[in-house]
Tab-separated table of C-alpha atoms in Angstrom:
chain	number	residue	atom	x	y	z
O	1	UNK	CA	-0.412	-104.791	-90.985
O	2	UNK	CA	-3.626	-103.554	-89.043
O	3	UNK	CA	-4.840	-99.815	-89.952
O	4	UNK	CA	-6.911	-98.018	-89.014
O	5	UNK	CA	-10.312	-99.398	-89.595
O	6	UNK	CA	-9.043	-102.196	-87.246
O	7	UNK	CA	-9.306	-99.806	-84.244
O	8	UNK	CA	-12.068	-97.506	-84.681
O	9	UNK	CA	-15.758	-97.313	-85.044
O	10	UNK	CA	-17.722	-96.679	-88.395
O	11	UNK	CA	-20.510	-94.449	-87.198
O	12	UNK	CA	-23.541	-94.355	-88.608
O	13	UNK	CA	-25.591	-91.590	-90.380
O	14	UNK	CA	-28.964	-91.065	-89.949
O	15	UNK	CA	-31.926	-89.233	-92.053
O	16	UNK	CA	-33.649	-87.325	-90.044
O	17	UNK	CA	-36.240	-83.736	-91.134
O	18	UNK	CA	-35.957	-80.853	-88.629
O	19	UNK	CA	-38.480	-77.732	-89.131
O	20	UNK	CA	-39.523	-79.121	-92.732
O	21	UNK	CA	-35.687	-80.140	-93.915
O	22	UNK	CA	-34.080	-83.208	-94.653
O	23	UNK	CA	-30.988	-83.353	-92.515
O	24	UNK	CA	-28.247	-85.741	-92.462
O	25	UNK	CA	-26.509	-86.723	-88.874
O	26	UNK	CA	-23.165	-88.011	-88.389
O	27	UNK	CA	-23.624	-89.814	-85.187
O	28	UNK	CA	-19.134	-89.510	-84.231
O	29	UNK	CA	-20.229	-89.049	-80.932
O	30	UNK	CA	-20.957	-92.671	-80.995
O	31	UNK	CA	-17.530	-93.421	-81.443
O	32	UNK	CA	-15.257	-95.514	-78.871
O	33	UNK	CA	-14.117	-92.413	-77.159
O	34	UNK	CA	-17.213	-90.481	-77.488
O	35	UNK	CA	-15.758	-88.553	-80.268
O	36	UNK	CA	-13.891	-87.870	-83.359
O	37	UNK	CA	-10.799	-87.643	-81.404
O	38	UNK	CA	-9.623	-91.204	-81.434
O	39	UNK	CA	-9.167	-91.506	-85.919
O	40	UNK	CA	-6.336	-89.023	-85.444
O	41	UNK	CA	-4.755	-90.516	-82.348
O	42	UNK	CA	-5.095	-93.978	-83.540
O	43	UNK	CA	-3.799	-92.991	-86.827
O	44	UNK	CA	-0.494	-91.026	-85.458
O	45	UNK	CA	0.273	-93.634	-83.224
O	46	UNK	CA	0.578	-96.472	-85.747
O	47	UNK	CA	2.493	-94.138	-87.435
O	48	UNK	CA	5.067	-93.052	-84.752
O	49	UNK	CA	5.502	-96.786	-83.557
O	50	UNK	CA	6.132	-95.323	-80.281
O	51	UNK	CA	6.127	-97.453	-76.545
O	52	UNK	CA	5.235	-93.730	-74.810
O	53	UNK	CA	4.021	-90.223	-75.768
O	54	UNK	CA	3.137	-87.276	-74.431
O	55	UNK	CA	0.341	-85.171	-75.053
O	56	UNK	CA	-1.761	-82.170	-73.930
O	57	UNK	CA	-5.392	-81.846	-74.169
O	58	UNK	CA	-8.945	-79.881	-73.171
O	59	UNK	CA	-10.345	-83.369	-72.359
O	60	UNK	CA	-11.369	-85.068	-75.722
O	61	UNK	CA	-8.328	-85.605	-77.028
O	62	UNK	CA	-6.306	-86.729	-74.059
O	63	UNK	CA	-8.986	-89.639	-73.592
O	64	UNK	CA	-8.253	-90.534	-77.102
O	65	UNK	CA	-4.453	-90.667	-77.160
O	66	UNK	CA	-5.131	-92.993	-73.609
O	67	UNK	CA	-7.587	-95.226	-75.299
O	68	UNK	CA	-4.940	-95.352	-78.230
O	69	UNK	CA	-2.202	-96.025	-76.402
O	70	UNK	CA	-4.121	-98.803	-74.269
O	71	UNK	CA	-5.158	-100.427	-77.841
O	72	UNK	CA	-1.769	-100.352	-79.217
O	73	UNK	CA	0.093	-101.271	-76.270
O	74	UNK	CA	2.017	-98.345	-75.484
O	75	UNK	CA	1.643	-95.691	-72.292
O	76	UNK	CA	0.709	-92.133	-72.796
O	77	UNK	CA	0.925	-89.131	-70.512
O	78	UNK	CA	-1.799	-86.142	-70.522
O	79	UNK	CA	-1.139	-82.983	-69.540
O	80	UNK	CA	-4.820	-81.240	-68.920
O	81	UNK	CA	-5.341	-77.515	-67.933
O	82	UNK	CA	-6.807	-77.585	-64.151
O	83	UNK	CA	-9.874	-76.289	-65.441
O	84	UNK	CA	-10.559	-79.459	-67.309
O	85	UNK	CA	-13.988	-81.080	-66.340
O	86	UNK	CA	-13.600	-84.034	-64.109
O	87	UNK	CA	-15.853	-85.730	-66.331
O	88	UNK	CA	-13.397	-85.913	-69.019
O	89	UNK	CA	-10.181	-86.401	-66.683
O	90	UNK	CA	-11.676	-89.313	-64.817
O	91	UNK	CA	-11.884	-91.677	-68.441
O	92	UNK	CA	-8.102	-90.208	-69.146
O	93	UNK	CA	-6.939	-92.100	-66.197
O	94	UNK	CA	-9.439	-94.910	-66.270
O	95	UNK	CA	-7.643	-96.236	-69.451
O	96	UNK	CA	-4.375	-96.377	-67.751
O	97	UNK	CA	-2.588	-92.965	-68.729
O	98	UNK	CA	-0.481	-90.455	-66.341
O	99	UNK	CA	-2.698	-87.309	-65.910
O	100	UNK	CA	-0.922	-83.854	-65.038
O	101	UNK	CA	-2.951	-81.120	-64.600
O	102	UNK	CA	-0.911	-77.732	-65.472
O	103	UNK	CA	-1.674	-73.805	-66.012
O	104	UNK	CA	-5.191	-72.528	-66.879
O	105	UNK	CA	-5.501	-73.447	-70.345
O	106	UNK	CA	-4.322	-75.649	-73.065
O	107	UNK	CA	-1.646	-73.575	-74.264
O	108	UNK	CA	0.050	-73.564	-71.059
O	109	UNK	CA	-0.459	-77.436	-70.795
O	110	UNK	CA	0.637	-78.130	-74.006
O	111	UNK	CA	4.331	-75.950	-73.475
O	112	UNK	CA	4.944	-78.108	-70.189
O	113	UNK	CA	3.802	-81.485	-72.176
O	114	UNK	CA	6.437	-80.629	-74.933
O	115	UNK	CA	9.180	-80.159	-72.162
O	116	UNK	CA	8.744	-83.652	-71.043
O	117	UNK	CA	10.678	-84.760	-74.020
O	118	UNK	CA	8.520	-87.728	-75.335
O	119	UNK	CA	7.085	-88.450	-78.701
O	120	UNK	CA	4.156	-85.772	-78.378
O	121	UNK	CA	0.681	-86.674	-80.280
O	122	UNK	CA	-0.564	-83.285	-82.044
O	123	UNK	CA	-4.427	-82.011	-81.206
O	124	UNK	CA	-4.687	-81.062	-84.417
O	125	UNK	CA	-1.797	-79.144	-86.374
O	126	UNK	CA	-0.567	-82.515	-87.566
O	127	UNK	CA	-0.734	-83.903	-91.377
O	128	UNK	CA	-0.952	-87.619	-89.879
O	129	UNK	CA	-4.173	-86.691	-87.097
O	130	UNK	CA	-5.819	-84.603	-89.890
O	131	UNK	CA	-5.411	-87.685	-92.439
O	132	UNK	CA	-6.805	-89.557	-89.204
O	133	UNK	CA	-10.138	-86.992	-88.639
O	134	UNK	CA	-10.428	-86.857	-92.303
O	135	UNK	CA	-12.411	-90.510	-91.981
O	136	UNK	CA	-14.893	-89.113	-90.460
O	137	UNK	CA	-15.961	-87.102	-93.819
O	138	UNK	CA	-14.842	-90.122	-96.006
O	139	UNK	CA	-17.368	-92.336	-94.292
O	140	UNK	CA	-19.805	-89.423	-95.092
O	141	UNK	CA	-19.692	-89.233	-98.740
O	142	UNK	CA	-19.346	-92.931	-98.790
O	143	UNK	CA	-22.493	-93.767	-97.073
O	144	UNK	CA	-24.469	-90.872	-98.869
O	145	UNK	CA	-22.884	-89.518	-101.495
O	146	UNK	CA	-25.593	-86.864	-102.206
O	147	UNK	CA	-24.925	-85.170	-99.010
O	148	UNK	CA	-24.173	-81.416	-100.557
O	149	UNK	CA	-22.961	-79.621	-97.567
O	150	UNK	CA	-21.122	-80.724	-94.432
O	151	UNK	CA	-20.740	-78.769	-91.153
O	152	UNK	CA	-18.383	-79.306	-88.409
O	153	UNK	CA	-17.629	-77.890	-84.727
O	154	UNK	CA	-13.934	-75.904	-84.914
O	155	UNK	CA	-11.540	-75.942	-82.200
O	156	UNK	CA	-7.784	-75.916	-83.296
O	157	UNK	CA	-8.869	-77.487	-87.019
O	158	UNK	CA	-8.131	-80.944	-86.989
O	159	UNK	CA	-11.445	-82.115	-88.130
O	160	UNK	CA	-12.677	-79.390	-90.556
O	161	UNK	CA	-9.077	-79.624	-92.268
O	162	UNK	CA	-9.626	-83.149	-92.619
O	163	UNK	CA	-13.131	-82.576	-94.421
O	164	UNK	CA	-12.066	-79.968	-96.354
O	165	UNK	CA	-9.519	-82.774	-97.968
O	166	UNK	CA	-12.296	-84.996	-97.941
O	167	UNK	CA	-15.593	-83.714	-99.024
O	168	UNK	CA	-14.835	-84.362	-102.724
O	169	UNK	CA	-15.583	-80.041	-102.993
O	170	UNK	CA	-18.942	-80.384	-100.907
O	171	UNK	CA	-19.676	-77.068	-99.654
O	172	UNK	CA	-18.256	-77.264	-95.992
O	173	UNK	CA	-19.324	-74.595	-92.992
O	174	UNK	CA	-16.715	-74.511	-90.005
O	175	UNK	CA	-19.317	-73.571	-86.678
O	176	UNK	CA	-17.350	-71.875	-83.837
O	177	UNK	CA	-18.825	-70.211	-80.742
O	178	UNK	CA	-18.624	-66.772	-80.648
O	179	UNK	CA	-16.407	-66.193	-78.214
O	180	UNK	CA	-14.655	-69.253	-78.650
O	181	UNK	CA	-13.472	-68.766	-82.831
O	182	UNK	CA	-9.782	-69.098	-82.977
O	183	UNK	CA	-10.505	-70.296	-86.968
O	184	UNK	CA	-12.822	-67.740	-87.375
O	185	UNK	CA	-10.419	-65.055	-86.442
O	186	UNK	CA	-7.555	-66.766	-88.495
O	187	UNK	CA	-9.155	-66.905	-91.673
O	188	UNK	CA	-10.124	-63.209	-91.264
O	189	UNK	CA	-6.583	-62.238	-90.326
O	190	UNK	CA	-5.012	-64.838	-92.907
O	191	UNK	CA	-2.744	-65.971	-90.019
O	192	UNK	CA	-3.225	-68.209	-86.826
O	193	UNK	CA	-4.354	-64.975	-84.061
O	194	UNK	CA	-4.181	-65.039	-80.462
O	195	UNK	CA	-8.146	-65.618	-79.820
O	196	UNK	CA	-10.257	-65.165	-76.599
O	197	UNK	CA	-11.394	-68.480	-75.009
O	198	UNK	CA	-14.818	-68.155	-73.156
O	199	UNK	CA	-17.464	-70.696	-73.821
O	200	UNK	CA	-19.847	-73.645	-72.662
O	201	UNK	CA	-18.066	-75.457	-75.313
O	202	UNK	CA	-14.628	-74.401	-74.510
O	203	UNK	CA	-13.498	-78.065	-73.162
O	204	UNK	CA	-13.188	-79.351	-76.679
O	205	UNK	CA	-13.138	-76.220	-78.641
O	206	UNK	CA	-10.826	-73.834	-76.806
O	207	UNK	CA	-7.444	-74.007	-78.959
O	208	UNK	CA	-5.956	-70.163	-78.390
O	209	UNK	CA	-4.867	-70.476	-81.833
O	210	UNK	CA	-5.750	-72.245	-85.139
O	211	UNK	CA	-3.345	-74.581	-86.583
O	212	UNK	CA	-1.398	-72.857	-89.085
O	213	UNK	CA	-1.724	-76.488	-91.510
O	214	UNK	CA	-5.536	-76.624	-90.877
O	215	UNK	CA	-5.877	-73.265	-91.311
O	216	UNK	CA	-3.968	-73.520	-94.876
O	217	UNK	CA	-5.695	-76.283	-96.118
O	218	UNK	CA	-9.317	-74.356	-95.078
O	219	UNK	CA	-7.739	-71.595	-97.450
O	220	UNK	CA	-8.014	-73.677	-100.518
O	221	UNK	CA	-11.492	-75.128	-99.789
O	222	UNK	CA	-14.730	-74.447	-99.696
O	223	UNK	CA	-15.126	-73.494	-96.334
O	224	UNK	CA	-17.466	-70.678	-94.537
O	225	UNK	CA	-17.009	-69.598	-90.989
O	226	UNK	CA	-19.975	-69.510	-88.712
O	227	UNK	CA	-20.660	-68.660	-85.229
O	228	UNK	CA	-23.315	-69.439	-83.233
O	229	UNK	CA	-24.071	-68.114	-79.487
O	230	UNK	CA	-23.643	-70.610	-76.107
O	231	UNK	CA	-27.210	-69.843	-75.757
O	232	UNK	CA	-27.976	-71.312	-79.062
O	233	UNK	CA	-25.307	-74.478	-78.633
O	234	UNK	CA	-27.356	-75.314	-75.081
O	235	UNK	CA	-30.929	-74.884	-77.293
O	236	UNK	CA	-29.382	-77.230	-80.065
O	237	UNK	CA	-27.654	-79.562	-77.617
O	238	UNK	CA	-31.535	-80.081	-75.494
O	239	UNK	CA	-33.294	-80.197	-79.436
O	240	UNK	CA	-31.179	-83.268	-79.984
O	241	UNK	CA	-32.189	-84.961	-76.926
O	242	UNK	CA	-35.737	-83.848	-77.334
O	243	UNK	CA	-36.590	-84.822	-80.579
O	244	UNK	CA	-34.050	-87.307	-81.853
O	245	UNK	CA	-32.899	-88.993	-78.174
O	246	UNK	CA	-29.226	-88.134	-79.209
O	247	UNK	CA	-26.982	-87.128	-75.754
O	248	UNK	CA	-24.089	-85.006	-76.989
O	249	UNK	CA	-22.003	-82.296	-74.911
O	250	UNK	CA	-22.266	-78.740	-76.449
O	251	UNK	CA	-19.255	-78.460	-78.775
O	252	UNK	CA	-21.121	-82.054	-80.512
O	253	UNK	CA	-24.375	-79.476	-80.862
O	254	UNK	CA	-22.693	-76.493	-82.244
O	255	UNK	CA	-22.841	-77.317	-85.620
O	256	UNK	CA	-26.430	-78.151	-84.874
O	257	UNK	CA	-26.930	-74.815	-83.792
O	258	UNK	CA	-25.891	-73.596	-87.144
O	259	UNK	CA	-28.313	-75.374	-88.698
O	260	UNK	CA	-31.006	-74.280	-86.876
O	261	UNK	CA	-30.032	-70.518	-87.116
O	262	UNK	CA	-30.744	-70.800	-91.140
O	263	UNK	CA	-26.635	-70.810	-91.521
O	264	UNK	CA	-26.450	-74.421	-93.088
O	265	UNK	CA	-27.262	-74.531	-97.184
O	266	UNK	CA	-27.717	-77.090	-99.480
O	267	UNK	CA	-30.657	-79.722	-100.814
O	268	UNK	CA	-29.036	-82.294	-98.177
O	269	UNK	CA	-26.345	-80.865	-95.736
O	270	UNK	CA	-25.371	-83.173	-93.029
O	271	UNK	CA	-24.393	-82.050	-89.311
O	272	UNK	CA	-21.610	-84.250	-87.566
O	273	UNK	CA	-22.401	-84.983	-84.090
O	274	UNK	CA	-18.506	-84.523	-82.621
O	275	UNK	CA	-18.901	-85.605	-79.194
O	276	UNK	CA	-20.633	-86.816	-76.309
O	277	UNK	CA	-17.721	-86.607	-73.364
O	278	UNK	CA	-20.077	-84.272	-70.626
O	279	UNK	CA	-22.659	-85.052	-67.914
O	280	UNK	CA	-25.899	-82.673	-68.529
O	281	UNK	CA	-29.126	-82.903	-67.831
O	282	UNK	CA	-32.012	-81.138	-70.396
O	283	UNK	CA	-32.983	-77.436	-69.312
């Protein structure tokens, strides 16, 4: 039976010291899709055993359930909000799925995809995608298992849930935008919370709402919320290419940004690098 590891990339993690630190970089955004996106669509597919799905995505996530579908010989249909970047919807329909582009935001593409009636492929409020993302921190602690902190872009949860199961009780530091948080405002409510969605990085973090299953499993971990401004996330996102030649979009710099506003502890945190699925030239 062929798993997971069959399908998707190890990525590597590199030591690197940034204003007199040692900082550890989990370079996901080399991953087959250009993110983290693909472990949980890879993962749910294999489980579902389905010839066609349905899902709804910002971008990253719809180019993973397309390159999953292509690898595992089924046909998947994305449902995008029109605002999505052209960038992203080009690769969606490059590896073969149907694109529909529907209502202003993911929410509203995400109702229509569910109408369609097909097996539908969760973002992120999905035990089997979380397992999935999870892979991403297990490779982590694998590879360097003195890493003491871990922090991860948020959008709906997927990934950070999957840490916080895990990191083994690392210390782990969810990094939202600030206008752009819908973790951030669950975990102060104690509830998934209607949330505003207005950021350079909303393409692959704008969920409306946390998942209520990511958000419970960040409740019994060792998670802290942090937001960082778009102004920092562009700042991070050029440091990366300056110094360390590393091309990511701006939700893959966000936790970056974090780090570099003093908001990242530990003797030997590590930063994962989410994504790389934008065309952007240095300021």
């Amino acid at each position: 039976m062929r798993t997971l590891s069959h399908y998707v990339r190890r990525t590597p993690t590199m030591h690197v010291t940034v204003d007199g630190r040692a900082l550890l970089l989990k370079l996901e955004h080399l991953q087959l899709t250009g993110s983290f996106k693909l472990r949980g669509a890879v993962n749910k597919l294999l489980a579902l055993n389905a010839s066609e799905v349905v899902t709804a995505s910002g971008g990253n996530h719809g180019i993973a359930v397309a390159q999953a579908a292509q690898l595992l010989g089924a046909h998947a249909t994305v449902f995008v909000p029109v605002t999505a970047p052209e960038t992203k919807t080009k690769r969606i329909e490059a590896l073969g799925a149907k694109l529909i582009g529907h209502g202003n935001t993911y929410a509203e593409a995400a109702l229509a995809a569910r109408d369609l009636g097909l097996p539908y492929i969760e973002a992120y409020n999905d035990a089997t995608v979380i397992e999935g993302q999870s892979t991403v921190t297990r490779e982590i602690v694998e590879d360097v298992p003195e890493a003491d902190t871990i922090a991860i872009a948020v959008g709906g949860g997927g990934l950070i849930a999957g840490a916080a199961l895990a990191s083994g009780g690392r210390h782990i530091i969810a990094v939202e935008p600030e206008h752009c948080c819908a973790m951030h405002n669950a975990l102060k409510a104690g509830t998934p919370v209607d949330s505003e969605v207005n950021s350079v990085a909303a393409d692959a973090l704008g969920a409306t709402r946390a998942g209520d299953l990511s958000l419970e499993i960040l409740k019994q971990h060792n998670v802290t919320s942090v937001l960082v401004s778009d102004e920092d996330i562009l700042a991070a996102r050029d440091r990366l290419w300056a110094d360390f030649r590393l091309a990511v979009e701006p939700a893959g710099a966000a936790a970056f940004a974090a780090f570099l506003q003093g908001d990242v502890p530990g003797e030997l945190p590590c930063v994962v690098l989410c994504g790389a699925n934008s065309e952007w030239q240095p300021r």
